[in-house]
Amino acid sequence: MTLLSAKNFSIAMAATLATATVVAHANPAHAFVISTSSSFPSSVNGYPVTTSDNFTDPSITLNGATIQGSGNLKMFAGDSPTFTFANPLAYFGIQLATKLPQGRTLTFLINDTNTVQFFGDIANNTILNIFSGNATERISTLKITKSGDGDTQFSAYATAVPTPALLPGLMGLGAAAWRKRKRGEESQPERETANV
């Protein structure tokens, strides 16, 4: 597993953003990076990406949405589907099942504080990608709104859940301490105790 440094991540994202739509941030200190693509990434910053076409997955809570029999998430005028993630994400992607026409905007409100927008004339089957812009900012909630009439449908989504950065190191330290203690016990001769 290769983890990208913040600098390399920014360089990789700059290349991806060559095809991206306009980004608007409510709070640049907690920036999220967006792009569009034809497929979901296999990993993001070293974290594996998991894809699903099942919007009723128990690992997410989805409110304010209509799930069609085909499994597509359908947004009607005035709908505001909100995702709540049990494990905060480093990445969220969602695939358009219908074209986002010219003049329409999809707005994603992240953690109730950050806003990113995708502007219309985006073809169906396009992936809308949202990446965490730094190592500490994660996606816990995501609310989608849209401008204009008509419906918008999504056919799949993808997530990347980061593992705690310190966990592998702590496990390694614990194993080393256990080995050292075990070696220390093996090298000491047994002592007899006398009852007086």
mmCIF file with all atom_site columns, C-alpha atoms in Angstrom:
data_model
loop_
_atom_site.group_PDB
_atom_site.id
_atom_site.type_symbol
_atom_site.label_atom_id
_atom_site.label_alt_id
_atom_site.label_comp_id
_atom_site.label_asym_id
_atom_site.label_entity_id
_atom_site.label_seq_id
_atom_site.pdbx_PDB_ins_code
_atom_site.Cartn_x
_atom_site.Cartn_y
_atom_site.Cartn_z
_atom_site.occupancy
_atom_site.B_iso_or_equiv
_atom_site.pdbx_formal_charge
_atom_site.auth_seq_id
_atom_site.auth_comp_id
_atom_site.auth_asym_id
_atom_site.auth_atom_id
_atom_site.pdbx_PDB_model_num
ATOM 1   C CA . MET A 1 1   ? 0.000   0.000   0.000   1.00 0.00 ? 1   MET A CA 1
ATOM 2   C CA . THR A 1 2   ? 1.453   3.358   -1.045  1.00 0.00 ? 2   THR A CA 1
ATOM 3   C CA . LEU A 1 3   ? 0.328   6.505   0.745   1.00 0.00 ? 3   LEU A CA 1
ATOM 4   C CA . LEU A 1 4   ? 0.669   9.743   -1.170  1.00 0.00 ? 4   LEU A CA 1
ATOM 5   C CA . SER A 1 5   ? 2.098   12.760  0.556   1.00 0.00 ? 5   SER A CA 1
ATOM 6   C CA . ALA A 1 6   ? -0.017  15.900  0.603   1.00 0.00 ? 6   ALA A CA 1
ATOM 7   C CA . LYS A 1 7   ? 2.170   17.369  -2.160  1.00 0.00 ? 7   LYS A CA 1
ATOM 8   C CA . ASN A 1 8   ? 1.906   14.274  -4.397  1.00 0.00 ? 8   ASN A CA 1
ATOM 9   C CA . PHE A 1 9   ? -1.827  14.049  -3.703  1.00 0.00 ? 9   PHE A CA 1
ATOM 10  C CA . SER A 1 10  ? -2.225  17.674  -4.829  1.00 0.00 ? 10  SER A CA 1
ATOM 11  C CA . ILE A 1 11  ? -0.236  16.979  -8.007  1.00 0.00 ? 11  ILE A CA 1
ATOM 12  C CA . ALA A 1 12  ? -2.327  13.874  -8.752  1.00 0.00 ? 12  ALA A CA 1
ATOM 13  C CA . MET A 1 13  ? -5.535  15.785  -8.109  1.00 0.00 ? 13  MET A CA 1
ATOM 14  C CA . ALA A 1 14  ? -4.407  18.687  -10.327 1.00 0.00 ? 14  ALA A CA 1
ATOM 15  C CA . ALA A 1 15  ? -4.101  16.224  -13.204 1.00 0.00 ? 15  ALA A CA 1
ATOM 16  C CA . THR A 1 16  ? -7.572  14.860  -12.449 1.00 0.00 ? 16  THR A CA 1
ATOM 17  C CA . LEU A 1 17  ? -9.043  18.354  -12.217 1.00 0.00 ? 17  LEU A CA 1
ATOM 18  C CA . ALA A 1 18  ? -8.137  19.097  -15.825 1.00 0.00 ? 18  ALA A CA 1
ATOM 19  C CA . THR A 1 19  ? -11.583 17.669  -16.661 1.00 0.00 ? 19  THR A CA 1
ATOM 20  C CA . ALA A 1 20  ? -13.339 18.855  -13.508 1.00 0.00 ? 20  ALA A CA 1
ATOM 21  C CA . THR A 1 21  ? -16.217 21.235  -13.155 1.00 0.00 ? 21  THR A CA 1
ATOM 22  C CA . VAL A 1 22  ? -16.215 24.431  -11.112 1.00 0.00 ? 22  VAL A CA 1
ATOM 23  C CA . VAL A 1 23  ? -15.510 24.125  -7.384  1.00 0.00 ? 23  VAL A CA 1
ATOM 24  C CA . ALA A 1 24  ? -17.074 26.388  -4.753  1.00 0.00 ? 24  ALA A CA 1
ATOM 25  C CA . HIS A 1 25  ? -15.968 26.119  -1.122  1.00 0.00 ? 25  HIS A CA 1
ATOM 26  C CA . ALA A 1 26  ? -17.782 27.656  1.817   1.00 0.00 ? 26  ALA A CA 1
ATOM 27  C CA . ASN A 1 27  ? -14.702 27.236  3.981   1.00 0.00 ? 27  ASN A CA 1
ATOM 28  C CA . PRO A 1 28  ? -11.379 26.911  2.075   1.00 0.00 ? 28  PRO A CA 1
ATOM 29  C CA . ALA A 1 29  ? -9.566  25.802  5.257   1.00 0.00 ? 29  ALA A CA 1
ATOM 30  C CA . HIS A 1 30  ? -11.554 22.568  4.997   1.00 0.00 ? 30  HIS A CA 1
ATOM 31  C CA . ALA A 1 31  ? -11.324 22.173  1.239   1.00 0.00 ? 31  ALA A CA 1
ATOM 32  C CA . PHE A 1 32  ? -12.699 19.237  -0.691  1.00 0.00 ? 32  PHE A CA 1
ATOM 33  C CA . VAL A 1 33  ? -11.594 18.549  -4.245  1.00 0.00 ? 33  VAL A CA 1
ATOM 34  C CA . ILE A 1 34  ? -14.024 17.495  -6.970  1.00 0.00 ? 34  ILE A CA 1
ATOM 35  C CA . SER A 1 35  ? -13.680 16.020  -10.433 1.00 0.00 ? 35  SER A CA 1
ATOM 36  C CA . THR A 1 36  ? -15.633 14.076  -13.023 1.00 0.00 ? 36  THR A CA 1
ATOM 37  C CA . SER A 1 37  ? -14.519 10.783  -14.556 1.00 0.00 ? 37  SER A CA 1
ATOM 38  C CA . SER A 1 38  ? -15.777 7.848   -16.598 1.00 0.00 ? 38  SER A CA 1
ATOM 39  C CA . SER A 1 39  ? -15.068 5.281   -13.861 1.00 0.00 ? 39  SER A CA 1
ATOM 40  C CA . PHE A 1 40  ? -14.584 5.064   -10.117 1.00 0.00 ? 40  PHE A CA 1
ATOM 41  C CA . PRO A 1 41  ? -10.963 5.063   -8.896  1.00 0.00 ? 41  PRO A CA 1
ATOM 42  C CA . SER A 1 42  ? -9.639  1.783   -7.475  1.00 0.00 ? 42  SER A CA 1
ATOM 43  C CA . SER A 1 43  ? -8.038  3.564   -4.512  1.00 0.00 ? 43  SER A CA 1
ATOM 44  C CA . VAL A 1 44  ? -7.748  7.066   -3.083  1.00 0.00 ? 44  VAL A CA 1
ATOM 45  C CA . ASN A 1 45  ? -4.601  8.106   -1.236  1.00 0.00 ? 45  ASN A CA 1
ATOM 46  C CA . GLY A 1 46  ? -3.848  4.461   -0.531  1.00 0.00 ? 46  GLY A CA 1
ATOM 47  C CA . TYR A 1 47  ? -7.349  3.584   0.712   1.00 0.00 ? 47  TYR A CA 1
ATOM 48  C CA . PRO A 1 48  ? -9.323  1.021   -1.337  1.00 0.00 ? 48  PRO A CA 1
ATOM 49  C CA . VAL A 1 49  ? -12.533 2.250   -2.982  1.00 0.00 ? 49  VAL A CA 1
ATOM 50  C CA . THR A 1 50  ? -15.681 0.156   -2.515  1.00 0.00 ? 50  THR A CA 1
ATOM 51  C CA . THR A 1 51  ? -18.460 0.532   -5.095  1.00 0.00 ? 51  THR A CA 1
ATOM 52  C CA . SER A 1 52  ? -22.147 -0.310  -4.735  1.00 0.00 ? 52  SER A CA 1
ATOM 53  C CA . ASP A 1 53  ? -25.283 -0.039  -6.833  1.00 0.00 ? 53  ASP A CA 1
ATOM 54  C CA . ASN A 1 54  ? -27.409 -0.678  -3.738  1.00 0.00 ? 54  ASN A CA 1
ATOM 55  C CA . PHE A 1 55  ? -28.562 2.589   -2.167  1.00 0.00 ? 55  PHE A CA 1
ATOM 56  C CA . THR A 1 56  ? -30.153 0.600   0.686   1.00 0.00 ? 56  THR A CA 1
ATOM 57  C CA . ASP A 1 57  ? -26.755 -0.552  2.007   1.00 0.00 ? 57  ASP A CA 1
ATOM 58  C CA . PRO A 1 58  ? -26.879 -0.749  5.850   1.00 0.00 ? 58  PRO A CA 1
ATOM 59  C CA . SER A 1 59  ? -23.484 1.002   6.215   1.00 0.00 ? 59  SER A CA 1
ATOM 60  C CA . ILE A 1 60  ? -25.088 4.302   5.169   1.00 0.00 ? 60  ILE A CA 1
ATOM 61  C CA . THR A 1 61  ? -28.186 6.149   6.278   1.00 0.00 ? 61  THR A CA 1
ATOM 62  C CA . LEU A 1 62  ? -30.041 7.806   3.407   1.00 0.00 ? 62  LEU A CA 1
ATOM 63  C CA . ASN A 1 63  ? -32.949 10.166  4.093   1.00 0.00 ? 63  ASN A CA 1
ATOM 64  C CA . GLY A 1 64  ? -35.109 12.285  1.786   1.00 0.00 ? 64  GLY A CA 1
ATOM 65  C CA . ALA A 1 65  ? -34.660 10.090  -1.285  1.00 0.00 ? 65  ALA A CA 1
ATOM 66  C CA . THR A 1 66  ? -36.667 7.830   -3.560  1.00 0.00 ? 66  THR A CA 1
ATOM 67  C CA . ILE A 1 67  ? -35.126 4.442   -4.405  1.00 0.00 ? 67  ILE A CA 1
ATOM 68  C CA . GLN A 1 68  ? -36.599 2.953   -7.568  1.00 0.00 ? 68  GLN A CA 1
ATOM 69  C CA . GLY A 1 69  ? -37.205 -0.753  -8.106  1.00 0.00 ? 69  GLY A CA 1
ATOM 70  C CA . SER A 1 70  ? -34.087 -0.816  -10.315 1.00 0.00 ? 70  SER A CA 1
ATOM 71  C CA . GLY A 1 71  ? -32.076 0.399   -7.312  1.00 0.00 ? 71  GLY A CA 1
ATOM 72  C CA . ASN A 1 72  ? -31.472 3.872   -8.743  1.00 0.00 ? 72  ASN A CA 1
ATOM 73  C CA . LEU A 1 73  ? -31.601 6.881   -6.427  1.00 0.00 ? 73  LEU A CA 1
ATOM 74  C CA . LYS A 1 74  ? -34.082 9.309   -7.988  1.00 0.00 ? 74  LYS A CA 1
ATOM 75  C CA . MET A 1 75  ? -34.233 13.009  -7.094  1.00 0.00 ? 75  MET A CA 1
ATOM 76  C CA . PHE A 1 76  ? -37.440 14.842  -7.944  1.00 0.00 ? 76  PHE A CA 1
ATOM 77  C CA . ALA A 1 77  ? -37.727 18.650  -7.835  1.00 0.00 ? 77  ALA A CA 1
ATOM 78  C CA . GLY A 1 78  ? -37.409 19.722  -4.199  1.00 0.00 ? 78  GLY A CA 1
ATOM 79  C CA . ASP A 1 79  ? -35.781 16.479  -2.990  1.00 0.00 ? 79  ASP A CA 1
ATOM 80  C CA . SER A 1 80  ? -32.650 16.707  -0.836  1.00 0.00 ? 80  SER A CA 1
ATOM 81  C CA . PRO A 1 81  ? -31.208 13.253  -0.224  1.00 0.00 ? 81  PRO A CA 1
ATOM 82  C CA . THR A 1 82  ? -28.840 13.200  2.746   1.00 0.00 ? 82  THR A CA 1
ATOM 83  C CA . PHE A 1 83  ? -26.225 10.504  3.309   1.00 0.00 ? 83  PHE A CA 1
ATOM 84  C CA . THR A 1 84  ? -24.880 9.859   6.816   1.00 0.00 ? 84  THR A CA 1
ATOM 85  C CA . PHE A 1 85  ? -21.828 7.600   7.011   1.00 0.00 ? 85  PHE A CA 1
ATOM 86  C CA . ALA A 1 86  ? -21.100 5.438   10.068  1.00 0.00 ? 86  ALA A CA 1
ATOM 87  C CA . ASN A 1 87  ? -17.385 5.620   9.177   1.00 0.00 ? 87  ASN A CA 1
ATOM 88  C CA . PRO A 1 88  ? -16.308 9.033   7.831   1.00 0.00 ? 88  PRO A CA 1
ATOM 89  C CA . LEU A 1 89  ? -14.972 8.940   4.276   1.00 0.00 ? 89  LEU A CA 1
ATOM 90  C CA . ALA A 1 90  ? -11.857 10.173  2.491   1.00 0.00 ? 90  ALA A CA 1
ATOM 91  C CA . TYR A 1 91  ? -13.753 9.886   -0.829  1.00 0.00 ? 91  TYR A CA 1
ATOM 92  C CA . PHE A 1 92  ? -17.320 9.768   -2.133  1.00 0.00 ? 92  PHE A CA 1
ATOM 93  C CA . GLY A 1 93  ? -18.303 9.241   -5.751  1.00 0.00 ? 93  GLY A CA 1
ATOM 94  C CA . ILE A 1 94  ? -21.727 8.966   -7.335  1.00 0.00 ? 94  ILE A CA 1
ATOM 95  C CA . GLN A 1 95  ? -22.660 7.958   -10.897 1.00 0.00 ? 95  GLN A CA 1
ATOM 96  C CA . LEU A 1 96  ? -25.261 9.862   -12.897 1.00 0.00 ? 96  LEU A CA 1
ATOM 97  C CA . ALA A 1 97  ? -27.854 7.567   -14.493 1.00 0.00 ? 97  ALA A CA 1
ATOM 98  C CA . THR A 1 98  ? -29.344 10.519  -16.380 1.00 0.00 ? 98  THR A CA 1
ATOM 99  C CA . LYS A 1 99  ? -27.702 13.508  -18.022 1.00 0.00 ? 99  LYS A CA 1
ATOM 100 C CA . LEU A 1 100 ? -27.444 16.676  -15.966 1.00 0.00 ? 100 LEU A CA 1
ATOM 101 C CA . PRO A 1 101 ? -28.734 19.208  -18.517 1.00 0.00 ? 101 PRO A CA 1
ATOM 102 C CA . GLN A 1 102 ? -27.239 22.598  -19.293 1.00 0.00 ? 102 GLN A CA 1
ATOM 103 C CA . GLY A 1 103 ? -28.346 25.200  -16.757 1.00 0.00 ? 103 GLY A CA 1
ATOM 104 C CA . ARG A 1 104 ? -28.817 22.744  -13.869 1.00 0.00 ? 104 ARG A CA 1
ATOM 105 C CA . THR A 1 105 ? -26.570 22.535  -10.828 1.00 0.00 ? 105 THR A CA 1
ATOM 106 C CA . LEU A 1 106 ? -26.003 19.754  -8.313  1.00 0.00 ? 106 LEU A CA 1
ATOM 107 C CA . THR A 1 107 ? -24.870 21.084  -4.938  1.00 0.00 ? 107 THR A CA 1
ATOM 108 C CA . PHE A 1 108 ? -23.279 18.836  -2.312  1.00 0.00 ? 108 PHE A CA 1
ATOM 109 C CA . LEU A 1 109 ? -23.282 20.153  1.270   1.00 0.00 ? 109 LEU A CA 1
ATOM 110 C CA . ILE A 1 110 ? -20.550 18.297  3.173   1.00 0.00 ? 110 ILE A CA 1
ATOM 111 C CA . ASN A 1 111 ? -20.641 18.072  6.987   1.00 0.00 ? 111 ASN A CA 1
ATOM 112 C CA . ASP A 1 112 ? -23.115 20.997  7.041   1.00 0.00 ? 112 ASP A CA 1
ATOM 113 C CA . THR A 1 113 ? -20.243 23.453  6.385   1.00 0.00 ? 113 THR A CA 1
ATOM 114 C CA . ASN A 1 114 ? -18.638 22.899  2.965   1.00 0.00 ? 114 ASN A CA 1
ATOM 115 C CA . THR A 1 115 ? -20.284 23.255  -0.427  1.00 0.00 ? 115 THR A CA 1
ATOM 116 C CA . VAL A 1 116 ? -19.125 21.888  -3.773  1.00 0.00 ? 116 VAL A CA 1
ATOM 117 C CA . GLN A 1 117 ? -21.066 22.199  -7.028  1.00 0.00 ? 117 GLN A CA 1
ATOM 118 C CA . PHE A 1 118 ? -21.262 20.397  -10.344 1.00 0.00 ? 118 PHE A CA 1
ATOM 119 C CA . PHE A 1 119 ? -22.718 22.488  -13.174 1.00 0.00 ? 119 PHE A CA 1
ATOM 120 C CA . GLY A 1 120 ? -24.925 21.105  -15.972 1.00 0.00 ? 120 GLY A CA 1
ATOM 121 C CA . ASP A 1 121 ? -24.211 19.551  -19.319 1.00 0.00 ? 121 ASP A CA 1
ATOM 122 C CA . ILE A 1 122 ? -22.717 16.426  -17.744 1.00 0.00 ? 122 ILE A CA 1
ATOM 123 C CA . ALA A 1 123 ? -23.408 13.187  -19.634 1.00 0.00 ? 123 ALA A CA 1
ATOM 124 C CA . ASN A 1 124 ? -25.169 10.196  -18.115 1.00 0.00 ? 124 ASN A CA 1
ATOM 125 C CA . ASN A 1 125 ? -22.888 7.516   -16.601 1.00 0.00 ? 125 ASN A CA 1
ATOM 126 C CA . THR A 1 126 ? -20.412 10.232  -15.539 1.00 0.00 ? 126 THR A CA 1
ATOM 127 C CA . ILE A 1 127 ? -18.900 9.801   -12.070 1.00 0.00 ? 127 ILE A CA 1
ATOM 128 C CA . LEU A 1 128 ? -18.982 12.846  -9.767  1.00 0.00 ? 128 LEU A CA 1
ATOM 129 C CA . ASN A 1 129 ? -15.978 12.540  -7.414  1.00 0.00 ? 129 ASN A CA 1
ATOM 130 C CA . ILE A 1 130 ? -15.509 14.295  -4.061  1.00 0.00 ? 130 ILE A CA 1
ATOM 131 C CA . PHE A 1 131 ? -12.109 13.890  -2.376  1.00 0.00 ? 131 PHE A CA 1
ATOM 132 C CA . SER A 1 132 ? -11.043 15.013  1.076   1.00 0.00 ? 132 SER A CA 1
ATOM 133 C CA . GLY A 1 133 ? -8.529  17.803  0.547   1.00 0.00 ? 133 GLY A CA 1
ATOM 134 C CA . ASN A 1 134 ? -6.418  16.981  3.604   1.00 0.00 ? 134 ASN A CA 1
ATOM 135 C CA . ALA A 1 135 ? -5.605  14.106  5.932   1.00 0.00 ? 135 ALA A CA 1
ATOM 136 C CA . THR A 1 136 ? -7.861  15.194  8.793   1.00 0.00 ? 136 THR A CA 1
ATOM 137 C CA . GLU A 1 137 ? -11.036 16.351  7.011   1.00 0.00 ? 137 GLU A CA 1
ATOM 138 C CA . ARG A 1 138 ? -13.491 13.509  6.376   1.00 0.00 ? 138 ARG A CA 1
ATOM 139 C CA . ILE A 1 139 ? -16.988 13.245  4.900   1.00 0.00 ? 139 ILE A CA 1
ATOM 140 C CA . SER A 1 140 ? -19.522 12.359  7.626   1.00 0.00 ? 140 SER A CA 1
ATOM 141 C CA . THR A 1 141 ? -22.681 13.737  6.034   1.00 0.00 ? 141 THR A CA 1
ATOM 142 C CA . LEU A 1 142 ? -23.503 14.693  2.474   1.00 0.00 ? 142 LEU A CA 1
ATOM 143 C CA . LYS A 1 143 ? -26.685 16.476  1.357   1.00 0.00 ? 143 LYS A CA 1
ATOM 144 C CA . ILE A 1 144 ? -27.497 16.779  -2.355  1.00 0.00 ? 144 ILE A CA 1
ATOM 145 C CA . THR A 1 145 ? -29.704 19.523  -3.784  1.00 0.00 ? 145 THR A CA 1
ATOM 146 C CA . LYS A 1 146 ? -30.338 20.478  -7.383  1.00 0.00 ? 146 LYS A CA 1
ATOM 147 C CA . SER A 1 147 ? -31.581 23.456  -9.291  1.00 0.00 ? 147 SER A CA 1
ATOM 148 C CA . GLY A 1 148 ? -34.257 23.257  -11.971 1.00 0.00 ? 148 GLY A CA 1
ATOM 149 C CA . ASP A 1 149 ? -37.265 21.056  -12.608 1.00 0.00 ? 149 ASP A CA 1
ATOM 150 C CA . GLY A 1 150 ? -37.320 17.448  -13.666 1.00 0.00 ? 150 GLY A CA 1
ATOM 151 C CA . ASP A 1 151 ? -35.641 14.503  -12.049 1.00 0.00 ? 151 ASP A CA 1
ATOM 152 C CA . THR A 1 152 ? -32.051 13.380  -11.698 1.00 0.00 ? 152 THR A CA 1
ATOM 153 C CA . GLN A 1 153 ? -31.089 9.750   -11.179 1.00 0.00 ? 153 GLN A CA 1
ATOM 154 C CA . PHE A 1 154 ? -27.976 8.104   -9.794  1.00 0.00 ? 154 PHE A CA 1
ATOM 155 C CA . SER A 1 155 ? -27.133 4.454   -10.474 1.00 0.00 ? 155 SER A CA 1
ATOM 156 C CA . ALA A 1 156 ? -24.146 3.725   -8.207  1.00 0.00 ? 156 ALA A CA 1
ATOM 157 C CA . TYR A 1 157 ? -21.865 5.206   -5.590  1.00 0.00 ? 157 TYR A CA 1
ATOM 158 C CA . ALA A 1 158 ? -18.392 4.525   -4.200  1.00 0.00 ? 158 ALA A CA 1
ATOM 159 C CA . THR A 1 159 ? -16.635 5.230   -0.916  1.00 0.00 ? 159 THR A CA 1
ATOM 160 C CA . ALA A 1 160 ? -13.136 5.082   0.555   1.00 0.00 ? 160 ALA A CA 1
ATOM 161 C CA . VAL A 1 161 ? -12.989 4.681   4.333   1.00 0.00 ? 161 VAL A CA 1
ATOM 162 C CA . PRO A 1 162 ? -9.554  5.490   5.778   1.00 0.00 ? 162 PRO A CA 1
ATOM 163 C CA . THR A 1 163 ? -8.046  3.243   8.416   1.00 0.00 ? 163 THR A CA 1
ATOM 164 C CA . PRO A 1 164 ? -6.792  5.079   11.485  1.00 0.00 ? 164 PRO A CA 1
ATOM 165 C CA . ALA A 1 165 ? -3.228  6.137   10.705  1.00 0.00 ? 165 ALA A CA 1
ATOM 166 C CA . LEU A 1 166 ? -1.886  5.171   14.126  1.00 0.00 ? 166 LEU A CA 1
ATOM 167 C CA . LEU A 1 167 ? -3.511  1.733   14.372  1.00 0.00 ? 167 LEU A CA 1
ATOM 168 C CA . PRO A 1 168 ? -0.871  -0.260  12.418  1.00 0.00 ? 168 PRO A CA 1
ATOM 169 C CA . GLY A 1 169 ? 1.937   1.459   14.345  1.00 0.00 ? 169 GLY A CA 1
ATOM 170 C CA . LEU A 1 170 ? 0.297   0.799   17.706  1.00 0.00 ? 170 LEU A CA 1
ATOM 171 C CA . MET A 1 171 ? -0.233  -2.844  16.807  1.00 0.00 ? 171 MET A CA 1
ATOM 172 C CA . GLY A 1 172 ? 3.453   -3.116  15.837  1.00 0.00 ? 172 GLY A CA 1
ATOM 173 C CA . LEU A 1 173 ? 4.581   -1.522  19.133  1.00 0.00 ? 173 LEU A CA 1
ATOM 174 C CA . GLY A 1 174 ? 2.333   -3.855  21.112  1.00 0.00 ? 174 GLY A CA 1
ATOM 175 C CA . ALA A 1 175 ? 3.720   -6.928  19.315  1.00 0.00 ? 175 ALA A CA 1
ATOM 176 C CA . ALA A 1 176 ? 7.318   -5.758  19.873  1.00 0.00 ? 176 ALA A CA 1
ATOM 177 C CA . ALA A 1 177 ? 6.692   -5.194  23.597  1.00 0.00 ? 177 ALA A CA 1
ATOM 178 C CA . TRP A 1 178 ? 5.100   -8.639  23.906  1.00 0.00 ? 178 TRP A CA 1
ATOM 179 C CA . ARG A 1 179 ? 8.067   -10.311 22.142  1.00 0.00 ? 179 ARG A CA 1
ATOM 180 C CA . LYS A 1 180 ? 10.552  -8.459  24.363  1.00 0.00 ? 180 LYS A CA 1
ATOM 181 C CA . ARG A 1 181 ? 8.695   -9.473  27.499  1.00 0.00 ? 181 ARG A CA 1
ATOM 182 C CA . LYS A 1 182 ? 8.433   -13.081 26.336  1.00 0.00 ? 182 LYS A CA 1
ATOM 183 C CA . ARG A 1 183 ? 12.195  -13.194 25.573  1.00 0.00 ? 183 ARG A CA 1
ATOM 184 C CA . GLY A 1 184 ? 12.930  -11.706 29.005  1.00 0.00 ? 184 GLY A CA 1
ATOM 185 C CA . GLU A 1 185 ? 10.851  -14.366 30.737  1.00 0.00 ? 185 GLU A CA 1
ATOM 186 C CA . GLU A 1 186 ? 12.544  -17.171 28.795  1.00 0.00 ? 186 GLU A CA 1
ATOM 187 C CA . SER A 1 187 ? 16.089  -15.972 29.588  1.00 0.00 ? 187 SER A CA 1
ATOM 188 C CA . GLN A 1 188 ? 15.585  -15.682 33.365  1.00 0.00 ? 188 GLN A CA 1
ATOM 189 C CA . PRO A 1 189 ? 16.199  -18.890 35.331  1.00 0.00 ? 189 PRO A CA 1
ATOM 190 C CA . GLU A 1 190 ? 13.412  -20.061 37.537  1.00 0.00 ? 190 GLU A CA 1
ATOM 191 C CA . ARG A 1 191 ? 13.913  -19.182 41.164  1.00 0.00 ? 191 ARG A CA 1
ATOM 192 C CA . GLU A 1 192 ? 12.943  -21.345 43.997  1.00 0.00 ? 192 GLU A CA 1
ATOM 193 C CA . THR A 1 193 ? 11.328  -19.828 46.986  1.00 0.00 ? 193 THR A CA 1
ATOM 194 C CA . ALA A 1 194 ? 11.706  -21.308 50.393  1.00 0.00 ? 194 ALA A CA 1
ATOM 195 C CA . ASN A 1 195 ? 9.028   -21.216 52.996  1.00 0.00 ? 195 ASN A CA 1
ATOM 196 C CA . VAL A 1 196 ? 10.449  -20.100 56.319  1.00 0.00 ? 196 VAL A CA 1
#
